[in-house]
Amino acid sequence: MNQFSTLDWVVIGAYFLILTAVAVWVVTRKQSNTEDYFLAGRNLGWFVVGASIFASNIGSEHVVGLAGAGAGGKIPMLIYELHAWLVITLGWVFLPFYYRSGVFTMPEFLERRFNASTRWFLSIFSLLAYVLTKVSVTVYAGGIVISSLLNIDFWFGALITVILTGIYTVLGGMRAVAYTEAIQTVILVIGAATLTIVGVQSAGGWSGVKEALPAGYLNMWRPNSDPDFPWLPLVLTSTIVGTWYWCTDQYIVQRVLAARNIQQGRRGTIFGGLLKLLPIFLFLIPGIVALALKNKGELSWDSPDQAFASLLMNKMPAGLRGLVAAGLMAALMSSLASIFNSCSTLFTVDIYKKLRPDAPESRLVNVGRVATGFVVLLGIAWIPIMQNISGVLYEYLQSVQSYIAPPITAVFLLGIFFKRINSQGAMATLIIGLLVAAVRLVSELSRSSLDPDGFLSAFGSINFLTFAAWFFLFCVIVCVTVSMLTPAPTEEQVRGLTFGSLSEEQKAANRATYSAVDVIGSLVVIAIVVLVMVSFTG
């Protein structure tokens, strides 16, 4: 495998200089209150919002995991990258309710719609889930990328990246995160796109890639009898997980809440949806190309998770290697920054401020900084633990999210579309959903030690896609049943927070926030999604 040249190091150094300059500039801006620190003063334009959405989503776990899926025969996993239509759904369906309510966080919205108990539950659950999934997987994937590219120790590479990201996130808050992500998005797209083009050319064009692959390898649609990726559960579960992630999760929604108005936020989701389609071409296809070149005897790697780095170091010329490496580090740092900032916001706004309602704004900002620093330390603590993880990383992440998503998705969807849903139904769904998810996860992890004929073994053996689809239906039934058996919420409780309670003035105000440009842009993104789905059929 080739090593970095002097020119590569110059390019990487230039990236860090630009990032440092932007971070320093942002840190010197006003950070006097919580709106400035956590939502960038609610003054971001559509380009920064869309770029921030994309950069927050695309971390090193995508680079490693999605390329690994392409190289490891898991093409159906690309359906999670076709969620551009769900990013748009955030802007068209959910954002008006969030923005109208004036909330900082998603748990805060649940309190407005239901009660304080739902807010407490989702706040604590989200913080735990972020540490167990987002922080851990992002740090692990970043360690793989940094150590393999820079030829340094895994622990050292991950540690340096976590600390550097933590510094500008602590000091600059959401504004630092958003503006650095805009820069990182440009670098990541240019770098990874260059690798895709060079890789396809080195394999003899797209036809040469397909010739080196087994027949039917590129078909993302498998029969429902397929033990790993049955198509109907795949479509249903990916939509459930996608709705949770893109439309109700603080990690993503916080970027849209920072927009200066609903129109800019919605246009940010349209732009973000367009960018969301890029990972197929930036990461999945390089993984496929790496496999094709391996089959031709031109590349060698032991694990599919190493496919992207192998292609980069062996096929990219000097200088461009450094550009791609800078893009990969940008992906890691942007995702980590988003996680740190979202955790800080959840803790400060939903926990500390609830316990100390009279705390001045300056103290809340300082608490946010301390909370960010604490999450940085947790990220460091996870590094040695995550070193022991094996298997295809992206699939691991999606399977865990498939157990987290159904109850939260059910509560938000029903809460907005069905005004009869009350706090008792929401709370029952969240609690029962957490218990079911915990039982499933434990039974799956300990399946080898369970009675093969017992209930828990069978429960843990169900395909995770099939399980999540039925789990969501179960959560919907629980939420509706409990709500119907208990008193309905008052009109005042739901006014403006569900479709059935919108006033004519609110409907008219929402219609004034979009134009034909927004509709056409959304339709273009949806058309591209359909085109990709049709293209990957063999």
XYZ file of C-alpha atoms in Angstrom:
538
model
C 0.000 0.000 0.000
C 1.285 3.457 -0.911
C 2.087 6.093 1.708
C 1.263 9.791 1.809
C 3.630 12.081 -0.073
C 4.733 15.560 0.967
C 2.025 17.036 -1.267
C -0.643 14.964 0.522
C 0.496 16.309 3.876
C 0.419 19.869 2.526
C -3.203 19.387 1.438
C -4.177 17.916 4.826
C -2.408 20.776 6.588
C -4.244 23.328 4.418
C -7.572 21.742 5.372
C -6.828 22.089 9.073
C -5.727 25.709 8.603
C -9.000 26.589 6.843
C -11.027 24.759 9.487
C -9.142 26.500 12.287
C -9.659 29.922 10.705
C -13.406 29.357 10.346
C -13.690 27.985 13.890
C -11.770 30.938 15.371
C -13.934 33.424 13.470
C -17.136 31.782 14.686
C -15.956 31.463 18.281
C -15.435 35.244 18.415
C -19.093 35.858 17.509
C -21.751 36.591 20.130
C -22.609 33.632 22.402
C -24.555 35.496 25.080
C -27.640 33.299 25.389
C -28.916 29.778 24.768
C -30.441 30.658 21.401
C -27.034 31.877 20.191
C -25.133 28.899 21.583
C -27.513 26.021 20.823
C -29.348 27.290 17.697
C -26.862 29.798 16.205
C -29.292 32.623 16.988
C -31.895 30.969 14.697
C -30.290 32.804 11.785
C -28.889 30.177 9.403
C -29.660 30.265 5.686
C -30.739 27.309 3.563
C -27.273 26.456 2.202
C -25.671 26.181 5.654
C -28.714 24.271 6.989
C -28.619 21.750 4.139
C -24.847 21.311 4.281
C -25.011 20.881 8.052
C -27.722 18.218 7.739
C -25.587 16.317 5.239
C -22.318 16.682 7.149
C -23.980 15.642 10.417
C -25.294 12.492 8.779
C -22.179 11.510 6.856
C -19.627 10.387 9.388
C -16.751 7.981 9.143
C -19.159 5.141 9.916
C -20.700 5.897 6.506
C -17.333 5.942 4.792
C -16.263 2.683 6.389
C -19.651 1.013 6.637
C -21.309 1.958 3.353
C -18.190 1.169 1.341
C -17.997 -2.070 3.340
C -21.602 -2.846 2.402
C -20.742 -2.325 -1.268
C -17.670 -4.540 -1.010
C -19.289 -7.147 1.250
C -22.375 -8.130 -0.765
C -24.845 -6.038 1.223
C -26.155 -3.834 -1.589
C -29.709 -3.704 -0.125
C -28.304 -1.485 2.639
C -28.176 1.376 0.133
C -31.907 1.893 0.730
C -30.904 3.841 3.837
C -29.099 6.288 1.532
C -32.282 6.820 -0.480
C -33.935 8.609 2.428
C -33.672 11.938 0.654
C -37.475 11.862 0.450
C -37.636 11.642 4.244
C -35.302 14.630 4.615
C -37.811 16.554 2.507
C -40.641 15.204 4.674
C -38.968 16.888 7.656
C -39.279 20.245 5.916
C -42.783 19.841 4.531
C -44.558 17.934 7.320
C -42.747 18.211 10.653
C -40.838 21.510 10.586
C -43.898 23.835 10.646
C -45.073 22.220 13.904
C -41.616 22.352 15.475
C -40.904 25.912 14.429
C -44.372 27.174 15.358
C -43.993 25.773 18.877
C -40.677 27.614 19.360
C -38.914 24.601 20.894
C -35.166 23.970 21.188
C -35.373 20.163 21.389
C -37.541 17.241 20.369
C -38.247 16.210 23.986
C -39.446 19.792 24.555
C -41.906 19.350 21.668
C -43.245 16.161 23.290
C -43.865 18.129 26.488
C -45.829 20.722 24.512
C -47.868 18.021 22.789
C -48.236 15.589 25.729
C -46.704 16.205 29.162
C -43.447 16.638 31.104
C -43.023 12.884 31.659
C -42.608 12.219 27.932
C -39.988 14.969 27.783
C -37.992 13.492 30.650
C -38.163 10.016 29.133
C -37.045 11.025 25.639
C -34.299 13.330 26.973
C -32.631 10.652 29.091
C -33.233 7.893 26.538
C -31.775 10.008 23.702
C -28.654 10.866 25.682
C -28.036 7.187 26.476
C -28.730 6.160 22.882
C -26.318 8.785 21.519
C -23.496 7.543 23.731
C -24.189 3.866 22.967
C -24.657 4.228 19.202
C -23.644 7.542 17.648
C -20.634 8.436 19.812
C -19.281 4.899 20.015
C -19.673 3.976 16.342
C -18.428 7.333 15.057
C -15.313 7.207 17.242
C -14.635 3.586 16.247
C -15.053 4.240 12.523
C -12.975 7.375 12.764
C -10.202 5.451 14.480
C -10.171 2.928 11.634
C -10.021 5.644 8.976
C -7.382 7.793 10.666
C -5.108 4.903 11.672
C -5.237 3.215 8.253
C -4.724 6.447 6.294
C -2.077 8.146 8.397
C -0.374 4.902 9.447
C -0.654 5.733 13.146
C -2.012 3.880 16.164
C -5.827 3.473 16.228
C -6.098 4.796 19.790
C -3.916 7.839 19.108
C -5.731 8.807 15.882
C -9.172 8.563 17.449
C -8.060 10.434 20.570
C -6.580 13.403 18.692
C -9.657 13.751 16.486
C -12.089 13.612 19.412
C -10.147 16.244 21.349
C -9.742 18.669 18.411
C -13.428 18.409 17.543
C -14.415 18.841 21.164
C -12.441 22.089 21.515
C -14.234 24.067 18.789
C -17.613 22.546 19.670
C -17.267 23.555 23.330
C -16.163 27.094 22.498
C -18.341 27.895 19.487
C -21.583 25.974 20.000
C -24.037 25.378 17.162
C -22.739 28.213 14.989
C -19.216 26.748 15.008
C -20.635 23.318 14.211
C -22.821 24.551 11.333
C -20.238 26.734 9.583
C -17.392 24.243 9.874
C -19.761 21.561 8.529
C -20.483 23.701 5.473
C -16.746 23.805 4.719
C -16.329 20.114 5.472
C -19.205 19.179 3.146
C -17.498 20.834 0.174
C -14.169 19.133 0.922
C -15.788 15.734 1.481
C -17.837 15.825 -1.734
C -14.934 16.960 -3.925
C -12.521 14.444 -2.418
C -14.794 11.392 -2.457
C -16.190 12.196 -5.919
C -12.639 12.303 -7.266
C -11.941 8.872 -5.775
C -15.103 7.450 -7.344
C -14.144 8.740 -10.793
C -10.536 7.518 -10.536
C -11.660 4.138 -9.170
C -14.235 3.494 -11.908
C -11.714 4.477 -14.594
C -9.051 2.169 -13.154
C -11.534 -0.727 -13.290
C -12.248 -0.142 -16.986
C -15.352 1.978 -16.619
C -18.692 0.970 -15.105
C -19.016 -1.911 -17.575
C -15.638 -3.219 -16.415
C -16.796 -3.026 -12.798
C -19.974 -5.008 -13.527
C -18.059 -7.656 -15.473
C -15.836 -8.346 -12.444
C -18.791 -8.918 -10.121
C -20.956 -12.024 -9.665
C -24.244 -12.097 -11.579
C -27.015 -10.210 -9.755
C -24.575 -8.640 -7.299
C -25.977 -5.134 -7.809
C -29.600 -6.109 -7.201
C -30.857 -4.370 -4.046
C -34.264 -6.086 -4.189
C -34.246 -9.595 -2.792
C -37.216 -11.959 -2.321
C -39.126 -11.949 0.957
C -37.705 -15.412 1.605
C -34.181 -13.957 1.762
C -32.805 -14.571 5.286
C -30.899 -11.277 5.460
C -32.652 -8.591 3.405
C -36.269 -9.484 2.489
C -37.459 -6.560 0.367
C -40.793 -5.720 2.053
C -39.468 -5.645 5.657
C -36.446 -3.743 4.319
C -38.659 -1.021 2.823
C -40.925 -0.803 5.887
C -38.179 -0.839 8.510
C -35.891 1.555 6.664
C -38.824 3.993 6.436
C -39.573 3.651 10.171
C -35.917 4.156 11.108
C -35.593 6.973 8.581
C -38.613 8.823 9.941
C -37.166 8.639 13.447
C -33.692 9.696 12.366
C -34.531 12.428 9.859
C -37.766 13.848 11.259
C -37.738 13.396 15.052
C -34.122 13.007 16.210
C -32.438 15.997 17.880
C -29.193 15.199 16.076
C -30.665 16.202 12.697
C -33.649 18.405 13.552
C -31.519 20.854 15.553
C -29.926 22.011 12.278
C -33.321 22.916 10.815
C -34.488 24.643 14.004
C -31.489 26.966 13.622
C -32.858 28.330 10.314
C -33.969 31.966 10.279
C -37.514 30.985 9.251
C -39.626 28.056 8.020
C -38.905 28.803 4.365
C -35.123 28.727 4.858
C -35.442 25.579 6.971
C -37.553 23.810 4.348
C -35.207 24.811 1.547
C -32.355 23.547 3.705
C -34.050 20.129 3.863
C -34.526 20.111 0.069
C -30.843 20.925 -0.430
C -29.929 18.404 2.269
C -32.090 15.785 0.525
C -30.228 16.380 -2.729
C -26.887 16.022 -0.943
C -28.155 12.876 0.797
C -28.194 11.081 -2.536
C -24.452 11.581 -2.957
C -23.198 8.826 -0.568
C -24.325 6.196 -3.071
C -21.817 7.594 -5.538
C -19.223 8.767 -3.006
C -18.960 5.665 -0.776
C -21.066 2.694 -1.938
C -19.706 2.677 -5.487
C -16.051 2.959 -4.336
C -16.706 -0.141 -2.204
C -18.126 -1.950 -5.233
C -15.159 -0.800 -7.347
C -12.738 -2.027 -4.669
C -14.344 -5.492 -4.815
C -14.174 -5.520 -8.616
C -10.468 -4.637 -8.506
C -9.868 -7.298 -5.851
C -11.558 -9.879 -8.080
C -9.215 -8.756 -10.867
C -6.217 -9.202 -8.581
C -5.382 -5.475 -8.478
C -6.300 -4.817 -4.823
C -5.994 -6.760 -1.583
C -7.809 -6.302 1.738
C -8.914 -8.604 4.532
C -12.213 -7.033 5.637
C -14.852 -5.181 3.573
C -14.498 -2.312 6.075
C -10.984 -1.765 4.673
C -12.131 -1.491 1.044
C -12.370 2.297 0.874
C -8.938 2.953 2.380
C -7.366 0.290 0.160
C -8.796 1.876 -2.994
C -7.704 5.326 -1.877
C -4.098 4.474 -1.038
C -3.473 2.326 -4.119
C -5.301 4.124 -6.912
C -5.285 7.845 -6.096
C -2.348 10.051 -7.215
C -0.370 12.205 -4.781
C -2.171 15.343 -3.641
C -5.580 13.874 -4.350
C -4.918 11.250 -1.677
C -4.468 14.076 0.789
C -7.665 15.743 -0.413
C -9.731 12.587 0.133
C -8.080 11.986 3.497
C -8.996 15.551 4.506
C -12.572 14.843 3.407
C -12.714 11.693 5.506
C -11.412 13.521 8.550
C -13.970 16.231 7.838
C -16.707 13.584 7.877
C -15.536 12.272 11.223
C -15.163 15.698 12.813
C -18.499 17.026 11.546
C -20.405 14.016 12.886
C -18.642 14.155 16.227
C -19.278 17.892 16.520
C -22.976 17.368 15.825
C -23.218 14.614 18.424
C -21.420 16.666 21.052
C -23.594 19.729 20.398
C -26.870 17.778 20.388
C -26.024 15.979 23.644
C -25.112 19.311 25.222
C -28.415 20.850 24.096
C -30.482 17.943 25.401
C -28.792 17.968 28.786
C -28.863 21.742 29.266
C -32.348 22.544 27.942
C -34.242 19.384 28.887
C -32.582 18.379 32.147
C -30.591 21.192 33.793
C -33.034 23.973 32.873
C -35.963 21.868 34.134
C -34.182 21.376 37.457
C -32.968 25.016 37.600
C -35.680 27.033 35.803
C -34.370 30.355 37.166
C -30.792 29.849 35.936
C -29.539 32.883 33.947
C -28.738 32.508 30.242
C -24.998 32.897 30.820
C -24.987 29.967 33.252
C -26.934 27.796 30.813
C -24.351 28.491 28.109
C -21.548 27.520 30.509
C -23.435 24.367 31.524
C -23.737 23.549 27.820
C -19.975 23.852 27.437
C -19.317 21.621 30.450
C -21.843 19.056 29.159
C -20.088 19.027 25.786
C -16.758 18.418 27.502
C -18.250 15.530 29.472
C -19.546 13.860 26.283
C -16.068 14.299 24.766
C -14.639 12.370 27.736
C -17.274 9.641 27.243
C -16.230 9.416 23.601
C -12.631 8.900 24.669
C -13.690 6.255 27.199
C -15.476 4.339 24.410
C -12.364 4.024 22.231
C -10.856 0.887 23.849
C -14.308 -0.724 24.084
C -15.110 -0.151 20.418
C -11.765 -1.614 19.350
C -13.266 -5.038 20.059
C -16.241 -4.627 17.699
C -16.232 -6.833 14.610
C -18.527 -7.363 11.643
C -19.843 -4.932 9.069
C -20.171 -1.678 10.950
C -23.004 -0.122 8.993
C -25.269 -3.126 9.468
C -24.561 -3.114 13.204
C -25.606 0.524 13.427
C -28.804 0.002 11.439
C -29.862 -3.055 13.439
C -29.513 -1.225 16.773
C -31.406 1.777 15.385
C -34.148 -0.564 14.231
C -34.933 -1.360 17.884
C -34.752 2.255 19.067
C -36.841 3.827 16.308
C -40.313 2.167 16.318
C -41.752 3.529 19.617
C -40.408 7.061 19.051
C -41.574 7.147 15.433
C -45.041 5.911 16.457
C -45.412 8.602 19.144
C -44.345 11.488 16.899
C -46.347 10.393 13.854
C -49.522 9.681 15.786
C -49.020 12.777 17.914
C -48.978 15.042 14.860
C -51.523 13.249 12.663
C -54.061 12.101 15.279
C -55.160 14.658 17.863
C -56.968 12.009 19.956
C -53.590 10.566 21.056
C -52.929 11.608 24.649
C -50.031 11.625 27.125
C -51.004 8.258 28.628
C -50.827 6.581 25.213
C -47.517 8.248 24.377
C -45.909 7.342 27.686
C -47.122 3.734 27.576
C -45.682 3.364 24.073
C -42.290 4.775 25.038
C -41.926 2.648 28.189
C -43.235 -0.615 26.711
C -41.221 0.031 23.547
C -38.010 0.451 25.534
C -38.640 -2.791 27.437
C -39.337 -4.756 24.246
C -36.251 -3.293 22.553
C -34.092 -4.202 25.562
C -35.386 -7.791 25.622
C -34.756 -8.132 21.901
C -31.213 -6.750 22.104
C -30.254 -8.907 25.087
C -31.764 -12.071 23.580
C -29.984 -11.406 20.288
C -26.591 -10.856 21.913
C -26.899 -13.888 24.249
C -28.585 -16.220 21.750
C -25.738 -18.724 21.770
C -26.213 -19.363 25.503
C -30.043 -19.647 25.371
C -32.193 -22.743 24.976
C -32.505 -23.064 21.166
C -36.122 -24.186 21.564
C -37.066 -21.427 24.012
C -39.030 -18.218 23.426
C -36.100 -15.848 23.966
C -33.932 -17.692 21.453
C -36.704 -17.542 18.846
C -37.384 -13.883 19.698
C -33.720 -13.001 19.247
C -33.453 -14.969 16.001
C -36.107 -13.053 14.035
C -34.591 -11.087 11.153
C -34.019 -7.576 12.513
C -35.872 -5.976 9.577
C -38.931 -8.201 10.020
C -38.865 -7.686 13.786
C -38.755 -3.889 13.531
C -41.703 -3.752 11.118
C -43.919 -5.809 13.444
C -42.560 -3.910 16.453
C -43.706 -0.610 14.932
C -47.210 -1.984 14.347
C -47.264 -3.170 17.961
C -46.256 0.328 19.162
C -49.017 1.952 17.084
C -51.600 -0.431 18.564
C -50.398 0.278 22.115
C -50.476 4.044 21.581
C -53.952 4.111 20.015
C -55.479 1.582 22.455
C -54.241 3.285 25.625
C -55.255 6.708 24.292
C -58.763 5.517 23.478
C -59.189 3.991 26.928
C -58.181 7.214 28.702
C -59.512 10.813 28.535
C -58.934 12.787 25.332
C -56.614 15.812 25.470
C -58.327 19.207 25.562
C -58.473 21.423 22.476
C -56.127 23.872 24.189
C -53.514 21.130 24.696
C -53.320 20.226 21.006
C -54.027 23.596 19.350
C -51.551 24.176 16.552
C -49.642 20.967 17.336
C -51.601 18.503 15.159
C -52.977 18.696 11.642
C -56.529 18.417 12.958
C -56.136 21.442 15.252
C -54.614 23.985 12.852
C -56.495 27.264 12.476
C -57.190 28.790 9.060
C -54.643 31.511 9.857
C -51.965 28.927 10.589
C -52.719 27.053 7.366
C -52.534 30.263 5.364
C -49.275 31.269 7.059
C -47.748 27.881 6.178
C -48.831 28.169 2.518
C -47.027 31.498 2.345
C -43.696 29.849 3.237
C -43.191 27.966 -0.041
C -43.305 28.598 -3.779
C -43.152 26.650 -7.033
C -39.350 26.498 -6.710
C -39.650 24.506 -3.475
C -42.203 22.112 -4.971
C -40.159 21.520 -8.140
C -36.950 21.003 -6.145
C -38.666 18.403 -3.969
C -40.068 16.560 -6.986
C -36.621 16.441 -8.605
C -35.144 14.804 -5.492
C -37.964 12.232 -5.381
C -37.496 11.463 -9.099
C -33.779 10.766 -8.532
C -34.644 8.422 -5.643
C -36.988 6.435 -7.907
C -34.381 6.346 -10.682
C -31.723 4.882 -8.355
C -34.179 2.292 -7.031
C -34.930 1.173 -10.578
C -31.247 1.193 -11.588
C -30.076 -1.185 -8.846
C -32.039 -4.202 -9.986
C -29.283 -6.449 -11.217
